[in-house]
Amino acid sequence: MPALDSDHTWELMIGGVDRTGALSPEGCSWREADAGRATSFDFRLRDYGQALSWTGWEAVVLTSDPGGGSEAVQFGGYLTRWTPVREGPTTERGWDLHAEGYAVRMERANATAKAYVGRTPAQIVADLLTNAGFGDFGVDVETGAAIASFVAAE
């Protein structure tokens, strides 16, 4: 479970907003799969102004050495859990957050089994993505000819 170190500079983006200044480096860790890819990321944010709020599924991207020649995305995924925590003896608030890697959306996708006739490949892909819960993804598929018939697999 690697943690943030002082050998690198770090950038944390949540929902496209830079949250690096609120990040507590000592409260960060991520789990890696066999290939060394981060699959989940646990971290703490300071929220002394109590201005932060979450809706879930915000994109979370942790980058080491941003803007430099050795910039590398260490984690990319979605915010899936958040818990407010009290920091210190005052009413200062923080957040314990948990993000899952991008694959979590595929793992939670709705299974779809359909037959398509009279639809173009672009229409089919768009429909499959929408049915699986990925309607927010753009579809860049050539329109192509309409599918006139299909053969059912046995």
PDB file of C-alpha atoms in Angstrom:
ATOM      1  CA  MET A   1       0.000   0.000   0.000  1.00  0.00           C
ATOM      2  CA  PRO A   2       2.125   2.897  -1.238  1.00  0.00           C
ATOM      3  CA  ALA A   3       1.640   6.306   0.297  1.00  0.00           C
ATOM      4  CA  LEU A   4       2.548   9.767  -0.896  1.00  0.00           C
ATOM      5  CA  ASP A   5       6.217  10.542  -0.397  1.00  0.00           C
ATOM      6  CA  SER A   6       8.220  13.747  -0.268  1.00  0.00           C
ATOM      7  CA  ASP A   7      10.390  12.698  -3.231  1.00  0.00           C
ATOM      8  CA  HIS A   8       7.618  13.775  -5.615  1.00  0.00           C
ATOM      9  CA  THR A   9       5.180  16.599  -6.048  1.00  0.00           C
ATOM     10  CA  TRP A  10       1.545  15.511  -6.186  1.00  0.00           C
ATOM     11  CA  GLU A  11      -1.679  16.709  -7.761  1.00  0.00           C
ATOM     12  CA  LEU A  12      -5.142  15.482  -6.771  1.00  0.00           C
ATOM     13  CA  MET A  13      -8.040  16.305  -9.051  1.00  0.00           C
ATOM     14  CA  ILE A  14     -11.611  15.459  -8.021  1.00  0.00           C
ATOM     15  CA  GLY A  15     -14.365  16.158 -10.503  1.00  0.00           C
ATOM     16  CA  GLY A  16     -11.936  18.293 -12.497  1.00  0.00           C
ATOM     17  CA  VAL A  17     -11.149  20.528  -9.479  1.00  0.00           C
ATOM     18  CA  ASP A  18      -7.660  20.686  -7.984  1.00  0.00           C
ATOM     19  CA  ARG A  19      -7.926  19.498  -4.351  1.00  0.00           C
ATOM     20  CA  THR A  20      -4.191  19.111  -3.740  1.00  0.00           C
ATOM     21  CA  GLY A  21      -4.114  21.881  -1.120  1.00  0.00           C
ATOM     22  CA  ALA A  22      -6.621  20.034   1.068  1.00  0.00           C
ATOM     23  CA  LEU A  23      -4.886  16.652   0.781  1.00  0.00           C
ATOM     24  CA  SER A  24      -3.382  15.115   3.937  1.00  0.00           C
ATOM     25  CA  PRO A  25      -0.401  13.163   2.535  1.00  0.00           C
ATOM     26  CA  GLU A  26      -0.061  11.007   5.647  1.00  0.00           C
ATOM     27  CA  GLY A  27      -3.616   9.726   5.186  1.00  0.00           C
ATOM     28  CA  CYS A  28      -3.152   8.375   1.651  1.00  0.00           C
ATOM     29  CA  SER A  29      -2.734   4.833   0.432  1.00  0.00           C
ATOM     30  CA  TRP A  30      -3.676   2.801  -2.586  1.00  0.00           C
ATOM     31  CA  ARG A  31      -3.951  -0.859  -3.431  1.00  0.00           C
ATOM     32  CA  GLU A  32      -2.268  -2.306  -6.455  1.00  0.00           C
ATOM     33  CA  ALA A  33      -3.220  -5.211  -8.703  1.00  0.00           C
ATOM     34  CA  ASP A  34      -0.682  -7.764  -9.889  1.00  0.00           C
ATOM     35  CA  ALA A  35       0.466  -5.539 -12.747  1.00  0.00           C
ATOM     36  CA  GLY A  36       1.202  -2.642 -10.378  1.00  0.00           C
ATOM     37  CA  ARG A  37      -1.931  -0.745 -11.419  1.00  0.00           C
ATOM     38  CA  ALA A  38      -3.688   1.074  -8.579  1.00  0.00           C
ATOM     39  CA  THR A  39      -7.162  -0.383  -8.073  1.00  0.00           C
ATOM     40  CA  SER A  40      -8.361   1.704  -5.119  1.00  0.00           C
ATOM     41  CA  PHE A  41      -7.248   4.864  -3.357  1.00  0.00           C
ATOM     42  CA  ASP A  42      -7.989   5.916   0.235  1.00  0.00           C
ATOM     43  CA  PHE A  43      -7.223   9.476   1.263  1.00  0.00           C
ATOM     44  CA  ARG A  44      -8.122  12.287   3.650  1.00  0.00           C
ATOM     45  CA  LEU A  45      -8.962  15.873   2.799  1.00  0.00           C
ATOM     46  CA  ARG A  46      -8.979  18.782   5.214  1.00  0.00           C
ATOM     47  CA  ASP A  47     -12.180  20.832   5.006  1.00  0.00           C
ATOM     48  CA  TYR A  48     -11.700  23.556   7.584  1.00  0.00           C
ATOM     49  CA  GLY A  49     -14.154  25.870   5.861  1.00  0.00           C
ATOM     50  CA  GLN A  50     -16.667  23.007   5.667  1.00  0.00           C
ATOM     51  CA  ALA A  51     -17.220  23.872   2.024  1.00  0.00           C
ATOM     52  CA  LEU A  52     -16.641  20.474   0.411  1.00  0.00           C
ATOM     53  CA  SER A  53     -19.461  18.122  -0.511  1.00  0.00           C
ATOM     54  CA  TRP A  54     -19.716  14.997  -2.640  1.00  0.00           C
ATOM     55  CA  THR A  55     -22.321  13.373  -4.809  1.00  0.00           C
ATOM     56  CA  GLY A  56     -20.351  10.265  -5.731  1.00  0.00           C
ATOM     57  CA  TRP A  57     -18.840   9.079  -8.979  1.00  0.00           C
ATOM     58  CA  GLU A  58     -16.724  12.207  -9.316  1.00  0.00           C
ATOM     59  CA  ALA A  59     -13.563  11.384 -11.283  1.00  0.00           C
ATOM     60  CA  VAL A  60     -10.464  11.136  -9.051  1.00  0.00           C
ATOM     61  CA  VAL A  61      -6.989  11.445 -10.578  1.00  0.00           C
ATOM     62  CA  LEU A  62      -3.750  11.381  -8.559  1.00  0.00           C
ATOM     63  CA  THR A  63      -0.665  12.451 -10.503  1.00  0.00           C
ATOM     64  CA  SER A  64       2.975  12.443  -9.420  1.00  0.00           C
ATOM     65  CA  ASP A  65       5.295  15.226 -10.601  1.00  0.00           C
ATOM     66  CA  PRO A  66       2.571  17.072 -12.577  1.00  0.00           C
ATOM     67  CA  GLY A  67       3.730  19.307 -15.382  1.00  0.00           C
ATOM     68  CA  GLY A  68       7.214  17.804 -15.422  1.00  0.00           C
ATOM     69  CA  GLY A  69       8.922  15.419 -17.769  1.00  0.00           C
ATOM     70  CA  SER A  70       8.328  12.535 -15.373  1.00  0.00           C
ATOM     71  CA  GLU A  71       4.599  13.203 -14.808  1.00  0.00           C
ATOM     72  CA  ALA A  72       2.694   9.969 -14.174  1.00  0.00           C
ATOM     73  CA  VAL A  73      -0.912   9.213 -13.269  1.00  0.00           C
ATOM     74  CA  GLN A  74      -0.701   7.002 -10.186  1.00  0.00           C
ATOM     75  CA  PHE A  75      -4.438   6.504  -9.808  1.00  0.00           C
ATOM     76  CA  GLY A  76      -7.542   7.158 -11.874  1.00  0.00           C
ATOM     77  CA  GLY A  77     -11.064   6.232 -10.896  1.00  0.00           C
ATOM     78  CA  TYR A  78     -14.256   7.346  -9.220  1.00  0.00           C
ATOM     79  CA  LEU A  79     -15.208   8.503  -5.743  1.00  0.00           C
ATOM     80  CA  THR A  80     -17.387   5.773  -4.223  1.00  0.00           C
ATOM     81  CA  ARG A  81     -17.400   6.428  -0.445  1.00  0.00           C
ATOM     82  CA  TRP A  82     -16.896   9.445   1.775  1.00  0.00           C
ATOM     83  CA  THR A  83     -17.155   9.918   5.519  1.00  0.00           C
ATOM     84  CA  PRO A  84     -16.875  13.187   7.435  1.00  0.00           C
ATOM     85  CA  VAL A  85     -14.303  13.055  10.242  1.00  0.00           C
ATOM     86  CA  ARG A  86     -13.481  15.444  13.017  1.00  0.00           C
ATOM     87  CA  GLU A  87      -9.943  16.750  13.021  1.00  0.00           C
ATOM     88  CA  GLY A  88      -8.399  17.921  16.239  1.00  0.00           C
ATOM     89  CA  PRO A  89     -10.104  19.162  19.387  1.00  0.00           C
ATOM     90  CA  THR A  90     -12.082  21.840  17.531  1.00  0.00           C
ATOM     91  CA  THR A  91     -14.928  21.558  15.079  1.00  0.00           C
ATOM     92  CA  GLU A  92     -12.563  21.320  12.126  1.00  0.00           C
ATOM     93  CA  ARG A  93     -13.847  18.785   9.649  1.00  0.00           C
ATOM     94  CA  GLY A  94     -12.093  16.499   7.238  1.00  0.00           C
ATOM     95  CA  TRP A  95     -13.173  13.738   4.908  1.00  0.00           C
ATOM     96  CA  ASP A  96     -12.052  10.152   4.614  1.00  0.00           C
ATOM     97  CA  LEU A  97     -12.596   9.286   0.973  1.00  0.00           C
ATOM     98  CA  HIS A  98     -12.398   6.066  -0.999  1.00  0.00           C
ATOM     99  CA  ALA A  99     -12.100   5.837  -4.763  1.00  0.00           C
ATOM    100  CA  GLU A 100     -12.238   2.756  -6.966  1.00  0.00           C
ATOM    101  CA  GLY A 101     -10.314   2.425 -10.237  1.00  0.00           C
ATOM    102  CA  TYR A 102     -12.016   3.117 -13.540  1.00  0.00           C
ATOM    103  CA  ALA A 103     -12.828  -0.587 -13.945  1.00  0.00           C
ATOM    104  CA  VAL A 104     -15.455  -0.327 -11.182  1.00  0.00           C
ATOM    105  CA  ARG A 105     -17.945   1.127 -13.658  1.00  0.00           C
ATOM    106  CA  MET A 106     -17.544  -1.882 -15.930  1.00  0.00           C
ATOM    107  CA  GLU A 107     -17.906  -4.248 -12.985  1.00  0.00           C
ATOM    108  CA  ARG A 108     -21.180  -2.574 -11.992  1.00  0.00           C
ATOM    109  CA  ALA A 109     -22.558  -2.221 -15.528  1.00  0.00           C
ATOM    110  CA  ASN A 110     -25.920  -3.670 -16.403  1.00  0.00           C
ATOM    111  CA  ALA A 111     -25.640  -6.815 -18.526  1.00  0.00           C
ATOM    112  CA  THR A 112     -27.316  -6.405 -21.897  1.00  0.00           C
ATOM    113  CA  ALA A 113     -28.371  -9.047 -24.397  1.00  0.00           C
ATOM    114  CA  LYS A 114     -30.185  -7.696 -27.445  1.00  0.00           C
ATOM    115  CA  ALA A 115     -30.667  -8.353 -31.130  1.00  0.00           C
ATOM    116  CA  TYR A 116     -30.362  -5.367 -33.465  1.00  0.00           C
ATOM    117  CA  VAL A 117     -31.865  -5.161 -36.936  1.00  0.00           C
ATOM    118  CA  GLY A 118     -32.090  -2.008 -39.036  1.00  0.00           C
ATOM    119  CA  ARG A 119     -29.528  -0.170 -36.879  1.00  0.00           C
ATOM    120  CA  THR A 120     -26.076   1.148 -37.779  1.00  0.00           C
ATOM    121  CA  PRO A 121     -22.983   0.144 -35.774  1.00  0.00           C
ATOM    122  CA  ALA A 122     -22.901   3.613 -34.193  1.00  0.00           C
ATOM    123  CA  GLN A 123     -26.535   3.263 -33.077  1.00  0.00           C
ATOM    124  CA  ILE A 124     -25.858  -0.205 -31.666  1.00  0.00           C
ATOM    125  CA  VAL A 125     -22.774   0.879 -29.711  1.00  0.00           C
ATOM    126  CA  ALA A 126     -24.565   3.959 -28.371  1.00  0.00           C
ATOM    127  CA  ASP A 127     -27.532   1.840 -27.264  1.00  0.00           C
ATOM    128  CA  LEU A 128     -25.306  -0.785 -25.605  1.00  0.00           C
ATOM    129  CA  LEU A 129     -23.354   1.878 -23.718  1.00  0.00           C
ATOM    130  CA  THR A 130     -26.541   3.626 -22.596  1.00  0.00           C
ATOM    131  CA  ASN A 131     -28.121   0.344 -21.417  1.00  0.00           C
ATOM    132  CA  ALA A 132     -24.949  -0.534 -19.517  1.00  0.00           C
ATOM    133  CA  GLY A 133     -25.033   2.822 -17.695  1.00  0.00           C
ATOM    134  CA  PHE A 134     -22.376   4.545 -19.780  1.00  0.00           C
ATOM    135  CA  GLY A 135     -24.550   7.106 -21.514  1.00  0.00           C
ATOM    136  CA  ASP A 136     -22.117   9.832 -20.474  1.00  0.00           C
ATOM    137  CA  PHE A 137     -19.395   8.359 -22.713  1.00  0.00           C
ATOM    138  CA  GLY A 138     -19.085   9.750 -26.203  1.00  0.00           C
ATOM    139  CA  VAL A 139     -19.441   7.289 -29.032  1.00  0.00           C
ATOM    140  CA  ASP A 140     -16.969   7.662 -31.868  1.00  0.00           C
ATOM    141  CA  VAL A 141     -17.989   4.863 -34.219  1.00  0.00           C
ATOM    142  CA  GLU A 142     -18.403   5.246 -37.948  1.00  0.00           C
ATOM    143  CA  THR A 143     -22.056   5.112 -38.868  1.00  0.00           C
ATOM    144  CA  GLY A 144     -21.657   2.323 -41.412  1.00  0.00           C
ATOM    145  CA  ALA A 145     -24.402   0.398 -43.122  1.00  0.00           C
ATOM    146  CA  ALA A 146     -27.508  -0.687 -41.277  1.00  0.00           C
ATOM    147  CA  ILE A 147     -27.497  -4.266 -40.009  1.00  0.00           C
ATOM    148  CA  ALA A 148     -30.074  -6.117 -42.095  1.00  0.00           C
ATOM    149  CA  SER A 149     -30.035  -9.489 -40.321  1.00  0.00           C
ATOM    150  CA  PHE A 150     -28.205 -11.484 -37.676  1.00  0.00           C
ATOM    151  CA  VAL A 151     -27.386 -15.067 -36.863  1.00  0.00           C
ATOM    152  CA  ALA A 152     -28.038 -16.151 -33.281  1.00  0.00           C
ATOM    153  CA  ALA A 153     -25.137 -17.880 -31.579  1.00  0.00           C
ATOM    154  CA  GLU A 154     -25.908 -21.245 -30.075  1.00  0.00           C
TER     155      GLU A 154
END
